[in-house]
């Protein structure tokens, strides 16, 4: 395969990352190398194999949806880059 | 008692219990050891201050509590685990000022057991790496030779335990990040069965692969720590609700290995293995045979596909997990923000390091429309084949055994230019995480050429940590003890 720097820029946009054209050229070459290596999996016929997304047989064990107050609003907002003491503040959207 | 740092966790715990050593003296000795060794090693990102001496003093005032198995024992924690009121950076600029409001489940269990959290250990950023060179803050050095890496991603934890800064550390293992640094630094590292230890408060990298576990100087110490941190957590839906067996009580019951079938996968004992690693590991296997173990050839035929499978799945999970770092609720926000979209992109691009960006982009690519089936689904299918390999091999043997890494610790800078080359160093640790099964790395000696530690891995069946620990303890007792690393 041949992953172009333009494609690397497009992937960065999807991932909400900003890269320079120089970085795009380097990343495209590295990603091409790595994805080429991953192509090795095509040697295997997996048509009849069920995908395995978790190693736990009983995954997704749920508990009752009960509200428990374990942290205060002030505690949680303390880590926010910007807040007014009540809410997280972000740049104006509309 | 000037040589406190040379004692094992179990030894120090017993001295604390009988009041031959106070918790305050013990904590002060660790802080002193950190002050003497960390300027060289850079193992820790954060060291607690006087507050832990006060905490230790309060324990002394209340007196030893035999119901708390780690009473007064100083421990470090990899900086990917949330610690209430103590910075948790994941080795990343994006979380440079983050202070969690809750403890990870395993950290809370350590505190309940009486442990003192000394500080946070350096790591590859978001656990993405095999050498700790991807930390945004500093590169940890190997205590055995400071021009070499300690391994990774839990390299800070491994160096900290090997250097005697603490009596145990909690690492995390997504593709070998406990076992490989343990082998590079000459300590014991145990990755429990996926689901055995809660992942709550473990900042997620590859959610279906991540597992926290003990890194210690002896097998018994690993059992002591696992005993405390294992168990069901209702707040982690992948934490398995099965009883926790007695890991400590069963140790020392097995002097002979008669009746044990030890499986040697042919794929782990051939091509790519350096002669010094092969020699040290073969010597340990011969020793096991001498103790009565039956050595059985087994095969893990999909081993050569494990690295590709692992990196597709881990990067896909990472791209999704790391979407939460957006500069809104916690972490760094770029000062160069014009609107909401630029806040996301600039905060992330300025906050993440190169390897993290690369993995997020690869993960985004393999999950994108048109590629999902070819990469992500395909890898998930091969993952099942890899797990089946293990289960089939374990029908022929009780434990699987192989080297932890093809080489001893490599030099700092040796593998940084080519990311794919760095990924390939994980060949012997990575497939275990895909299977979810438990593994332990045991130091078996020093390499004859490099004079650096070599680790031998034992892999067990699901939830069979008991047998793994028992056999590792028997081997440990029969092997010559490693000298202390050459530190001041």
mmCIF file with all atom_site columns, N, CA, C and O in Angstrom, chain B residues 24 45 53 58 60 90 99 130 142 161 181 208 237 254 302 304 339 345 423-424 431 438 447 456 471:
data_model
loop_
_atom_site.group_PDB
_atom_site.id
_atom_site.type_symbol
_atom_site.label_atom_id
_atom_site.label_alt_id
_atom_site.label_comp_id
_atom_site.label_asym_id
_atom_site.label_entity_id
_atom_site.label_seq_id
_atom_site.pdbx_PDB_ins_code
_atom_site.Cartn_x
_atom_site.Cartn_y
_atom_site.Cartn_z
_atom_site.occupancy
_atom_site.B_iso_or_equiv
_atom_site.pdbx_formal_charge
_atom_site.auth_seq_id
_atom_site.auth_comp_id
_atom_site.auth_asym_id
_atom_site.auth_atom_id
_atom_site.pdbx_PDB_model_num
ATOM 1   N N  . UNK B 1 24  ? 7.126   5.021   60.540 1.00 0.00 ? 24  UNK B N  1
ATOM 2   C CA . UNK B 1 24  ? 7.777   6.288   60.208 1.00 0.00 ? 24  UNK B CA 1
ATOM 3   C C  . UNK B 1 24  ? 9.246   6.076   59.799 1.00 0.00 ? 24  UNK B C  1
ATOM 4   O O  . UNK B 1 24  ? 9.711   6.640   58.811 1.00 0.00 ? 24  UNK B O  1
ATOM 5   N N  . UNK B 1 45  ? 7.868   10.180  39.103 1.00 0.00 ? 45  UNK B N  1
ATOM 6   C CA . UNK B 1 45  ? 7.389   11.475  38.608 1.00 0.00 ? 45  UNK B CA 1
ATOM 7   C C  . UNK B 1 45  ? 6.902   12.346  39.746 1.00 0.00 ? 45  UNK B C  1
ATOM 8   O O  . UNK B 1 45  ? 6.853   13.562  39.633 1.00 0.00 ? 45  UNK B O  1
ATOM 9   N N  . UNK B 1 53  ? 4.977   11.059  56.045 1.00 0.00 ? 53  UNK B N  1
ATOM 10  C CA . UNK B 1 53  ? 5.641   10.812  57.336 1.00 0.00 ? 53  UNK B CA 1
ATOM 11  C C  . UNK B 1 53  ? 4.624   10.995  58.461 1.00 0.00 ? 53  UNK B C  1
ATOM 12  O O  . UNK B 1 53  ? 4.623   10.235  59.443 1.00 0.00 ? 53  UNK B O  1
ATOM 13  N N  . UNK B 1 58  ? 0.922   8.419   62.327 1.00 0.00 ? 58  UNK B N  1
ATOM 14  C CA . UNK B 1 58  ? -0.419  8.083   62.844 1.00 0.00 ? 58  UNK B CA 1
ATOM 15  C C  . UNK B 1 58  ? -0.591  6.572   62.955 1.00 0.00 ? 58  UNK B C  1
ATOM 16  O O  . UNK B 1 58  ? -1.185  6.074   63.918 1.00 0.00 ? 58  UNK B O  1
ATOM 17  N N  . UNK B 1 60  ? 1.822   4.476   63.534 1.00 0.00 ? 60  UNK B N  1
ATOM 18  C CA . UNK B 1 60  ? 2.615   4.083   64.711 1.00 0.00 ? 60  UNK B CA 1
ATOM 19  C C  . UNK B 1 60  ? 1.848   4.345   66.005 1.00 0.00 ? 60  UNK B C  1
ATOM 20  O O  . UNK B 1 60  ? 1.859   3.526   66.916 1.00 0.00 ? 60  UNK B O  1
ATOM 21  N N  . UNK B 1 90  ? -0.032  10.115  33.759 1.00 0.00 ? 90  UNK B N  1
ATOM 22  C CA . UNK B 1 90  ? 0.131   9.125   32.680 1.00 0.00 ? 90  UNK B CA 1
ATOM 23  C C  . UNK B 1 90  ? 1.375   9.416   31.850 1.00 0.00 ? 90  UNK B C  1
ATOM 24  O O  . UNK B 1 90  ? 1.460   9.017   30.686 1.00 0.00 ? 90  UNK B O  1
ATOM 25  N N  . UNK B 1 99  ? -5.176  16.177  39.111 1.00 0.00 ? 99  UNK B N  1
ATOM 26  C CA . UNK B 1 99  ? -5.172  15.559  40.444 1.00 0.00 ? 99  UNK B CA 1
ATOM 27  C C  . UNK B 1 99  ? -6.522  14.860  40.633 1.00 0.00 ? 99  UNK B C  1
ATOM 28  O O  . UNK B 1 99  ? -7.551  15.523  40.772 1.00 0.00 ? 99  UNK B O  1
ATOM 29  N N  . UNK B 1 130 ? 7.831   0.600   25.178 1.00 0.00 ? 130 UNK B N  1
ATOM 30  C CA . UNK B 1 130 ? 8.483   -0.583  25.734 1.00 0.00 ? 130 UNK B CA 1
ATOM 31  C C  . UNK B 1 130 ? 9.807   -0.214  26.384 1.00 0.00 ? 130 UNK B C  1
ATOM 32  O O  . UNK B 1 130 ? 10.666  -1.068  26.579 1.00 0.00 ? 130 UNK B O  1
ATOM 33  N N  . UNK B 1 142 ? 17.990  2.125   33.761 1.00 0.00 ? 142 UNK B N  1
ATOM 34  C CA . UNK B 1 142 ? 18.019  0.797   34.363 1.00 0.00 ? 142 UNK B CA 1
ATOM 35  C C  . UNK B 1 142 ? 19.019  0.785   35.524 1.00 0.00 ? 142 UNK B C  1
ATOM 36  O O  . UNK B 1 142 ? 20.182  1.147   35.326 1.00 0.00 ? 142 UNK B O  1
ATOM 37  N N  . UNK B 1 161 ? 11.463  -0.506  42.205 1.00 0.00 ? 161 UNK B N  1
ATOM 38  C CA . UNK B 1 161 ? 11.511  -1.724  43.034 1.00 0.00 ? 161 UNK B CA 1
ATOM 39  C C  . UNK B 1 161 ? 12.938  -2.294  43.051 1.00 0.00 ? 161 UNK B C  1
ATOM 40  O O  . UNK B 1 161 ? 13.472  -2.644  44.107 1.00 0.00 ? 161 UNK B O  1
ATOM 41  N N  . UNK B 1 181 ? 9.527   -4.987  31.668 1.00 0.00 ? 181 UNK B N  1
ATOM 42  C CA . UNK B 1 181 ? 10.404  -4.205  32.556 1.00 0.00 ? 181 UNK B CA 1
ATOM 43  C C  . UNK B 1 181 ? 10.850  -4.996  33.793 1.00 0.00 ? 181 UNK B C  1
ATOM 44  O O  . UNK B 1 181 ? 11.972  -4.809  34.269 1.00 0.00 ? 181 UNK B O  1
ATOM 45  N N  . UNK B 1 208 ? -9.567  -3.754  26.494 1.00 0.00 ? 208 UNK B N  1
ATOM 46  C CA . UNK B 1 208 ? -9.771  -5.204  26.522 1.00 0.00 ? 208 UNK B CA 1
ATOM 47  C C  . UNK B 1 208 ? -8.464  -5.942  26.809 1.00 0.00 ? 208 UNK B C  1
ATOM 48  O O  . UNK B 1 208 ? -8.428  -7.169  26.798 1.00 0.00 ? 208 UNK B O  1
ATOM 49  N N  . UNK B 1 237 ? -17.301 -3.344  34.986 1.00 0.00 ? 237 UNK B N  1
ATOM 50  C CA . UNK B 1 237 ? -18.160 -4.408  34.454 1.00 0.00 ? 237 UNK B CA 1
ATOM 51  C C  . UNK B 1 237 ? -17.352 -5.546  33.830 1.00 0.00 ? 237 UNK B C  1
ATOM 52  O O  . UNK B 1 237 ? -17.912 -6.579  33.487 1.00 0.00 ? 237 UNK B O  1
ATOM 53  N N  . UNK B 1 254 ? 5.548   -26.528 48.019 1.00 0.00 ? 254 UNK B N  1
ATOM 54  C CA . UNK B 1 254 ? 5.935   -27.318 46.859 1.00 0.00 ? 254 UNK B CA 1
ATOM 55  C C  . UNK B 1 254 ? 7.450   -27.266 46.671 1.00 0.00 ? 254 UNK B C  1
ATOM 56  O O  . UNK B 1 254 ? 7.968   -26.394 45.986 1.00 0.00 ? 254 UNK B O  1
ATOM 57  N N  . UNK B 1 302 ? 0.143   -19.346 16.083 1.00 0.00 ? 302 UNK B N  1
ATOM 58  C CA . UNK B 1 302 ? -0.156  -18.010 15.566 1.00 0.00 ? 302 UNK B CA 1
ATOM 59  C C  . UNK B 1 302 ? 0.709   -16.907 16.178 1.00 0.00 ? 302 UNK B C  1
ATOM 60  O O  . UNK B 1 302 ? 0.408   -15.728 16.018 1.00 0.00 ? 302 UNK B O  1
ATOM 61  N N  . UNK B 1 304 ? 3.447   -15.644 15.329 1.00 0.00 ? 304 UNK B N  1
ATOM 62  C CA . UNK B 1 304 ? 4.003   -14.656 14.386 1.00 0.00 ? 304 UNK B CA 1
ATOM 63  C C  . UNK B 1 304 ? 2.977   -13.594 13.985 1.00 0.00 ? 304 UNK B C  1
ATOM 64  O O  . UNK B 1 304 ? 3.335   -12.578 13.406 1.00 0.00 ? 304 UNK B O  1
ATOM 65  N N  . UNK B 1 339 ? -11.923 28.813  18.621 1.00 0.00 ? 339 UNK B N  1
ATOM 66  C CA . UNK B 1 339 ? -13.294 28.301  18.696 1.00 0.00 ? 339 UNK B CA 1
ATOM 67  C C  . UNK B 1 339 ? -13.247 26.877  19.253 1.00 0.00 ? 339 UNK B C  1
ATOM 68  O O  . UNK B 1 339 ? -12.171 26.374  19.592 1.00 0.00 ? 339 UNK B O  1
ATOM 69  N N  . UNK B 1 345 ? -8.464  20.442  18.780 1.00 0.00 ? 345 UNK B N  1
ATOM 70  C CA . UNK B 1 345 ? -7.276  20.014  18.019 1.00 0.00 ? 345 UNK B CA 1
ATOM 71  C C  . UNK B 1 345 ? -5.991  20.566  18.625 1.00 0.00 ? 345 UNK B C  1
ATOM 72  O O  . UNK B 1 345 ? -5.013  19.832  18.754 1.00 0.00 ? 345 UNK B O  1
ATOM 73  N N  . UNK B 1 423 ? 8.171   -1.976  18.274 1.00 0.00 ? 423 UNK B N  1
ATOM 74  C CA . UNK B 1 423 ? 7.014   -2.866  18.488 1.00 0.00 ? 423 UNK B CA 1
ATOM 75  C C  . UNK B 1 423 ? 7.458   -4.330  18.462 1.00 0.00 ? 423 UNK B C  1
ATOM 76  O O  . UNK B 1 423 ? 6.938   -5.165  19.195 1.00 0.00 ? 423 UNK B O  1
ATOM 77  N N  . UNK B 1 424 ? 8.423   -4.638  17.591 1.00 0.00 ? 424 UNK B N  1
ATOM 78  C CA . UNK B 1 424 ? 8.833   -6.035  17.419 1.00 0.00 ? 424 UNK B CA 1
ATOM 79  C C  . UNK B 1 424 ? 9.555   -6.591  18.658 1.00 0.00 ? 424 UNK B C  1
ATOM 80  O O  . UNK B 1 424 ? 9.658   -7.801  18.824 1.00 0.00 ? 424 UNK B O  1
ATOM 81  N N  . UNK B 1 431 ? 1.201   -11.608 23.095 1.00 0.00 ? 431 UNK B N  1
ATOM 82  C CA . UNK B 1 431 ? 0.048   -12.449 22.759 1.00 0.00 ? 431 UNK B CA 1
ATOM 83  C C  . UNK B 1 431 ? -0.730  -12.850 24.012 1.00 0.00 ? 431 UNK B C  1
ATOM 84  O O  . UNK B 1 431 ? -1.920  -13.127 23.942 1.00 0.00 ? 431 UNK B O  1
ATOM 85  N N  . UNK B 1 438 ? -3.113  -15.231 32.588 1.00 0.00 ? 438 UNK B N  1
ATOM 86  C CA . UNK B 1 438 ? -2.123  -14.623 33.472 1.00 0.00 ? 438 UNK B CA 1
ATOM 87  C C  . UNK B 1 438 ? -0.686  -15.036 33.132 1.00 0.00 ? 438 UNK B C  1
ATOM 88  O O  . UNK B 1 438 ? -0.466  -16.111 32.581 1.00 0.00 ? 438 UNK B O  1
ATOM 89  N N  . UNK B 1 447 ? 22.624  -12.118 32.111 1.00 0.00 ? 447 UNK B N  1
ATOM 90  C CA . UNK B 1 447 ? 23.134  -12.536 30.808 1.00 0.00 ? 447 UNK B CA 1
ATOM 91  C C  . UNK B 1 447 ? 24.656  -12.539 30.820 1.00 0.00 ? 447 UNK B C  1
ATOM 92  O O  . UNK B 1 447 ? 25.277  -11.613 31.338 1.00 0.00 ? 447 UNK B O  1
ATOM 93  N N  . UNK B 1 456 ? 12.345  -15.126 32.963 1.00 0.00 ? 456 UNK B N  1
ATOM 94  C CA . UNK B 1 456 ? 11.644  -16.272 32.375 1.00 0.00 ? 456 UNK B CA 1
ATOM 95  C C  . UNK B 1 456 ? 10.162  -16.105 32.693 1.00 0.00 ? 456 UNK B C  1
ATOM 96  O O  . UNK B 1 456 ? 9.800   -15.805 33.829 1.00 0.00 ? 456 UNK B O  1
ATOM 97  N N  . UNK B 1 471 ? 4.860   -22.433 41.570 1.00 0.00 ? 471 UNK B N  1
ATOM 98  C CA . UNK B 1 471 ? 5.987   -22.941 40.788 1.00 0.00 ? 471 UNK B CA 1
ATOM 99  C C  . UNK B 1 471 ? 7.096   -21.895 40.744 1.00 0.00 ? 471 UNK B C  1
ATOM 100 O O  . UNK B 1 471 ? 8.291   -22.226 40.876 1.00 0.00 ? 471 UNK B O  1
#
